[in-house]
XYZ file of C-alpha atoms in Angstrom:
424
model
C 140.666 121.067 65.295
C 140.316 120.440 61.572
C 142.657 121.298 58.721
C 141.514 122.588 55.341
C 143.433 121.198 52.408
C 144.523 124.011 50.095
C 142.982 124.038 46.640
C 146.475 123.883 45.123
C 147.125 120.552 46.873
C 143.931 119.111 45.445
C 144.874 120.442 42.005
C 148.283 118.806 42.353
C 146.610 115.535 43.269
C 144.481 115.561 40.135
C 147.435 116.540 37.944
C 149.549 113.753 39.395
C 146.800 111.253 38.705
C 146.802 112.446 35.091
C 150.581 111.941 34.900
C 151.309 115.683 34.718
C 154.040 115.779 37.362
C 155.563 119.038 36.140
C 152.239 120.853 36.505
C 151.597 119.168 39.868
C 154.986 120.286 41.136
C 154.315 123.844 39.988
C 151.000 123.881 41.862
C 152.723 122.782 45.065
C 155.490 125.317 44.633
C 152.903 128.088 44.276
C 151.248 126.901 47.473
C 154.480 126.696 49.455
C 155.662 130.028 48.153
C 152.502 131.589 49.489
C 152.848 129.926 52.880
C 150.191 127.205 52.507
C 147.249 129.557 51.955
C 143.651 128.608 52.474
C 141.053 129.614 49.903
C 139.378 131.765 52.522
C 136.569 133.158 50.388
C 135.354 129.749 49.308
C 135.771 128.259 52.745
C 134.054 131.110 54.567
C 131.158 130.897 52.152
C 130.750 127.229 52.909
C 131.923 126.730 56.481
C 132.632 130.064 58.179
C 135.916 131.894 58.839
C 139.075 129.927 59.666
C 141.076 130.512 62.818
C 144.848 130.944 63.089
C 147.330 128.751 61.160
C 144.712 127.415 58.805
C 142.992 125.513 61.611
C 139.238 125.621 62.010
C 136.692 124.277 64.417
C 133.790 122.516 62.809
C 132.067 119.303 61.835
C 133.610 115.978 60.891
C 135.464 115.597 57.625
C 133.282 115.152 54.565
C 133.870 111.675 53.145
C 134.719 111.565 49.426
C 133.204 109.270 46.851
C 135.632 106.512 45.954
C 135.902 105.070 42.479
C 135.534 101.282 42.014
C 138.671 99.448 43.206
C 139.594 98.233 39.745
C 139.816 101.771 38.369
C 141.180 103.630 41.378
C 144.604 105.150 41.805
C 145.874 106.648 45.035
C 144.218 109.988 44.341
C 140.720 109.017 43.212
C 137.796 110.365 45.159
C 139.272 113.784 45.926
C 136.412 115.846 44.536
C 135.609 118.334 47.288
C 138.011 121.310 47.611
C 136.784 121.917 51.148
C 138.041 118.582 52.562
C 138.631 118.622 56.304
C 141.005 116.350 58.160
C 139.960 115.450 61.680
C 143.576 114.746 62.646
C 145.577 117.586 64.196
C 148.075 118.225 61.440
C 151.378 119.842 62.201
C 151.712 122.615 59.670
C 155.535 122.600 59.456
C 155.398 118.815 59.088
C 153.017 119.109 56.159
C 155.252 121.756 54.595
C 158.259 119.440 54.899
C 156.302 116.548 53.411
C 155.221 118.669 50.465
C 158.739 119.969 49.908
C 159.907 116.367 49.896
C 157.196 115.640 47.347
C 158.536 118.424 45.124
C 162.140 117.283 45.488
C 161.237 113.736 44.551
C 159.068 114.808 41.638
C 161.933 116.917 40.334
C 164.201 113.868 40.383
C 161.669 111.425 39.002
C 160.971 109.902 42.394
C 157.458 110.888 43.398
C 156.447 109.373 46.739
C 152.969 108.177 47.652
C 151.113 107.292 50.841
C 152.649 104.338 52.639
C 155.081 104.781 50.007
C 158.498 104.091 48.903
C 160.005 106.465 46.375
C 160.544 105.379 42.796
C 163.283 102.902 42.034
C 163.476 100.339 39.271
C 162.674 96.846 40.602
C 165.599 94.452 40.905
C 165.054 91.059 39.255
C 165.449 88.067 41.534
C 168.639 86.071 40.871
C 168.030 83.454 38.199
C 169.559 80.539 40.113
C 167.116 78.449 42.159
C 167.898 75.393 44.292
C 167.435 72.162 42.368
C 163.803 71.116 42.727
C 162.563 74.564 43.810
C 160.068 76.576 41.762
C 159.208 80.269 41.560
C 155.898 80.308 39.736
C 154.038 83.193 38.092
C 150.291 82.991 38.784
C 147.152 85.126 38.568
C 144.052 85.256 40.752
C 140.713 86.864 39.846
C 137.438 87.452 41.646
C 134.623 90.018 41.660
C 137.041 92.715 42.904
C 139.424 92.326 39.994
C 142.613 90.436 39.223
C 146.127 90.392 40.680
C 149.301 88.566 39.683
C 151.339 86.752 42.279
C 154.546 84.778 42.515
C 154.711 81.536 44.477
C 157.916 80.054 45.836
C 157.820 76.283 46.303
C 160.949 75.079 48.126
C 162.963 72.102 46.988
C 162.043 70.220 50.164
C 158.315 70.266 49.427
C 157.033 66.852 48.323
C 153.357 67.081 49.206
C 153.721 67.076 52.992
C 151.824 69.537 55.196
C 153.718 72.853 55.294
C 153.323 76.488 56.342
C 152.454 79.392 54.018
C 153.752 82.959 54.320
C 152.126 85.721 52.264
C 154.419 88.687 51.562
C 153.087 92.124 50.513
C 155.576 94.450 48.834
C 155.867 98.216 49.237
C 155.179 100.946 46.697
C 157.067 100.720 43.366
C 158.275 97.253 44.287
C 157.366 93.952 42.657
C 157.117 90.372 43.933
C 160.531 89.566 42.414
C 162.171 92.637 43.926
C 160.608 92.019 47.337
C 161.678 88.380 47.307
C 165.244 89.406 46.491
C 165.400 92.119 49.149
C 163.853 90.145 52.001
C 165.519 86.811 51.166
C 162.296 85.135 52.252
C 162.796 82.384 49.667
C 166.039 81.360 51.380
C 164.140 81.188 54.676
C 161.489 79.080 52.935
C 164.197 76.657 51.834
C 165.527 76.410 55.377
C 162.112 75.835 56.992
C 160.343 74.126 54.050
C 157.421 76.487 53.714
C 155.728 78.104 50.720
C 155.815 81.860 50.115
C 153.229 83.785 48.071
C 153.968 87.304 46.832
C 150.807 89.083 45.645
C 151.587 91.874 43.198
C 149.863 95.231 43.043
C 149.163 96.627 39.565
C 149.728 100.133 38.253
C 146.098 100.209 37.114
C 144.987 99.839 40.745
C 147.581 102.325 42.017
C 149.929 104.282 39.778
C 152.916 103.571 42.046
C 151.805 99.985 42.779
C 151.028 100.766 46.427
C 148.462 98.609 48.162
C 145.513 100.930 48.837
C 145.697 100.659 52.622
C 144.245 104.172 53.006
C 141.047 103.456 51.068
C 137.942 102.671 53.124
C 136.843 100.309 50.351
C 140.050 98.266 50.787
C 139.902 97.723 54.540
C 136.985 95.290 54.775
C 136.726 91.519 54.807
C 135.717 89.915 51.498
C 135.789 93.218 49.608
C 138.307 95.082 47.471
C 141.970 94.252 47.837
C 141.557 92.217 51.044
C 139.329 89.796 49.109
C 142.008 89.458 46.422
C 144.819 88.827 48.911
C 142.695 86.352 50.861
C 141.687 84.743 47.563
C 145.338 84.239 46.602
C 145.989 82.751 50.032
C 143.080 80.315 49.738
C 144.029 79.356 46.192
C 147.502 78.311 47.347
C 145.948 76.441 50.276
C 143.685 74.603 47.825
C 146.466 73.662 45.415
C 149.137 72.657 47.935
C 149.223 70.799 51.243
C 149.155 73.883 53.464
C 148.554 73.400 57.174
C 145.542 75.700 57.810
C 146.871 76.441 61.294
C 150.108 77.839 59.874
C 149.238 80.615 57.423
C 150.887 83.993 57.983
C 151.077 87.399 56.314
C 153.685 90.173 56.385
C 154.533 93.314 54.459
C 156.649 96.427 54.139
C 155.351 100.013 54.231
C 152.071 100.053 52.264
C 152.320 96.261 52.287
C 152.791 96.327 56.055
C 149.659 98.424 56.431
C 147.807 95.961 54.203
C 149.088 93.060 56.341
C 147.656 94.768 59.445
C 144.309 95.061 57.654
C 144.395 91.384 56.683
C 145.183 90.202 60.201
C 142.300 92.217 61.599
C 139.825 91.263 58.870
C 140.768 87.565 58.691
C 141.793 86.347 62.175
C 140.480 82.905 61.220
C 142.769 82.687 58.174
C 146.069 84.223 59.311
C 147.649 82.852 62.464
C 149.995 85.838 62.888
C 151.119 88.977 61.068
C 154.351 90.857 60.432
C 154.302 94.624 59.907
C 157.516 96.336 58.822
C 157.468 100.163 58.627
C 153.692 100.089 58.216
C 150.526 101.459 59.797
C 147.556 100.139 61.741
C 144.255 99.268 60.114
C 142.003 102.316 59.929
C 144.838 104.820 60.376
C 143.489 106.518 57.240
C 140.277 106.447 55.209
C 141.377 108.434 52.151
C 144.495 110.053 50.703
C 144.477 113.264 52.782
C 144.236 111.349 56.055
C 146.934 108.991 54.758
C 149.437 111.850 54.689
C 148.396 112.750 58.234
C 148.809 109.152 59.388
C 152.225 108.864 57.794
C 153.305 111.892 59.834
C 152.170 110.088 62.996
C 148.870 111.916 63.351
C 146.619 108.955 62.683
C 145.219 106.478 65.164
C 144.274 102.805 64.908
C 140.660 101.815 64.453
C 139.097 99.479 67.013
C 139.632 95.830 66.228
C 136.830 93.945 64.542
C 135.015 91.999 67.247
C 135.135 88.595 65.558
C 134.912 85.490 67.695
C 135.821 81.864 67.237
C 133.280 79.212 66.290
C 132.439 78.615 69.952
C 131.602 82.276 70.562
C 134.814 82.994 72.441
C 136.248 86.475 72.872
C 138.136 87.979 69.923
C 141.631 86.552 69.974
C 144.810 88.605 69.914
C 146.295 88.029 66.472
C 149.998 87.628 67.247
C 152.052 90.367 65.613
C 155.730 91.083 65.104
C 156.451 94.723 64.263
C 159.641 96.324 62.915
C 160.272 100.052 62.468
C 163.297 102.317 62.233
C 163.310 105.188 64.709
C 164.686 107.539 62.002
C 161.985 106.717 59.464
C 160.921 109.984 57.824
C 158.479 108.336 55.406
C 156.211 106.573 57.912
C 156.530 108.065 61.395
C 157.723 105.487 63.989
C 154.666 106.271 66.138
C 152.743 104.100 63.717
C 154.528 101.021 65.033
C 153.155 101.812 68.488
C 149.673 102.091 66.976
C 150.041 98.658 65.343
C 151.118 97.175 68.675
C 148.220 98.857 70.495
C 145.720 97.611 67.929
C 147.098 94.069 68.026
C 146.872 93.857 71.807
C 143.550 95.653 72.107
C 141.298 94.103 74.728
C 144.055 91.972 76.264
C 146.022 92.392 79.470
C 149.636 92.090 78.365
C 152.841 92.420 80.337
C 155.812 94.070 78.650
C 159.536 93.609 79.005
C 162.342 95.239 77.038
C 165.544 93.738 75.693
C 168.428 95.657 74.139
C 170.862 94.399 71.538
C 173.108 95.261 68.638
C 173.918 93.556 65.365
C 177.608 92.701 65.108
C 179.092 95.551 63.087
C 175.604 96.989 62.621
C 172.780 98.843 64.294
C 171.465 98.712 67.851
C 167.850 97.825 68.572
C 165.261 97.608 71.329
C 162.955 94.592 71.443
C 159.697 94.860 73.373
C 157.974 91.596 74.259
C 154.278 91.711 75.210
C 153.165 88.537 76.981
C 149.720 87.297 77.955
C 148.691 85.816 81.303
C 150.189 82.430 80.367
C 153.571 84.044 79.688
C 153.396 83.600 75.915
C 154.703 86.525 73.878
C 151.891 87.497 71.538
C 153.160 90.889 70.326
C 156.815 91.601 69.596
C 158.080 95.068 68.654
C 161.529 95.826 67.282
C 162.760 99.442 67.183
C 165.893 99.715 65.059
C 167.962 102.679 66.210
C 169.244 104.896 63.427
C 167.260 103.067 60.732
C 165.113 104.689 58.081
C 162.407 103.302 55.822
C 163.808 99.935 54.700
C 163.613 96.184 55.371
C 165.942 95.445 58.266
C 168.642 92.878 57.579
C 167.651 92.673 53.930
C 169.815 92.023 50.906
C 171.142 94.808 48.653
C 169.930 92.644 45.743
C 166.500 94.200 46.383
C 165.293 97.753 46.873
C 164.692 99.476 50.227
C 166.789 97.211 52.400
C 169.023 97.832 55.406
C 171.638 95.051 55.573
C 173.134 96.376 58.838
C 169.905 95.938 60.805
C 168.638 92.877 62.669
C 167.333 90.075 60.457
C 163.631 90.903 60.129
C 163.017 87.936 57.828
C 164.549 85.400 60.178
C 162.829 86.859 63.240
C 159.453 86.969 61.497
C 159.693 83.334 60.413
C 160.757 82.313 63.918
C 157.836 84.253 65.433
C 155.353 82.869 62.907
C 156.275 79.240 63.509
C 155.883 79.778 67.259
C 152.274 80.931 66.741
C 149.987 78.484 64.932
C 146.284 79.260 64.748
C 144.420 78.123 67.910
C 142.334 74.945 67.577
C 138.854 75.514 66.176
C 139.621 78.950 64.714
C 140.163 78.138 61.058
C 137.299 77.906 58.628
C 137.326 78.009 54.839
């Protein structure tokens, strides 16, 4: 079954892109007030009559033209009013999402795919350990330019160390994400470097990583090339152990981390995905909304092999998601786990626990034939869309949850890149 996007939704998309939130909200209110109508005359002329509830049978969705990555915002490419979504959308779910859109727009908090609602970034505390640095840098290549922050711990003196790349969520910044996750404190404890690539408002008006764009899901193209370029630049300038390079992110950043792990299994030894989505869950903005509601599905893993022609390796993954997340449906965590373990025979066991004075959780451990846990999934009971165990100094954190930062670092350091996998 396919779902026609109402013309009013497409109008609202264009108005939002132009910064006309009042007009966009009005367009959505007209649509909701009329019960999500379909422009039946136009659609019948082009594709035949719709069936009940706005659902139609028909061909695959028409793919939109996407603007160049440097000029694209979240809504570029929506040019065809007769878009069809292959996913089976739940109509009440879409209504609720759109009503949430209107509520947030009315309060200055418009929410985007993968997205965290608007909140002013929180500056990182000024005090740094003696000898530590938090550097502001910029990387450029053929796909554009991105700023990034780099934390160099006080214990780094030129010895071989690990690197963790951290991708923030929508409306966040590297400073805000560093404050909320407390990853710099973990870097001090374990003597590793942390890079925080920053999305720009020119690339996405809410500074979301464009995880839902087909042009930004490929190796050595678009945003993946920029993130990988930042990673390699740090590896060039510091004594980074090439076996110990990792990437993690929250929400849109978590979805981008899943893309990076799949596209660069020879660069990143393991990934961390918090409240994110699997690579290929969406190919454009309309399917992004479907995926966020849990109606997407992971794309098959890229069949990349090691230098010796071995089978594609399982990129170890640690996944966190709150089971009350209404922004990114918790089913997406299952899709990330399924994509990570694709092609492998893994055995699963479940552990239960609770943070002292905090939330309960379930921890699923997926082990390979040797008994090594290669995929770890944490379901935080009662948690919404926020970084578990984070600090209130940053935005979108849940201090009462298990320590996602500490568990990710522990998992990362247990999973170096296999011998012979890395190449520059």
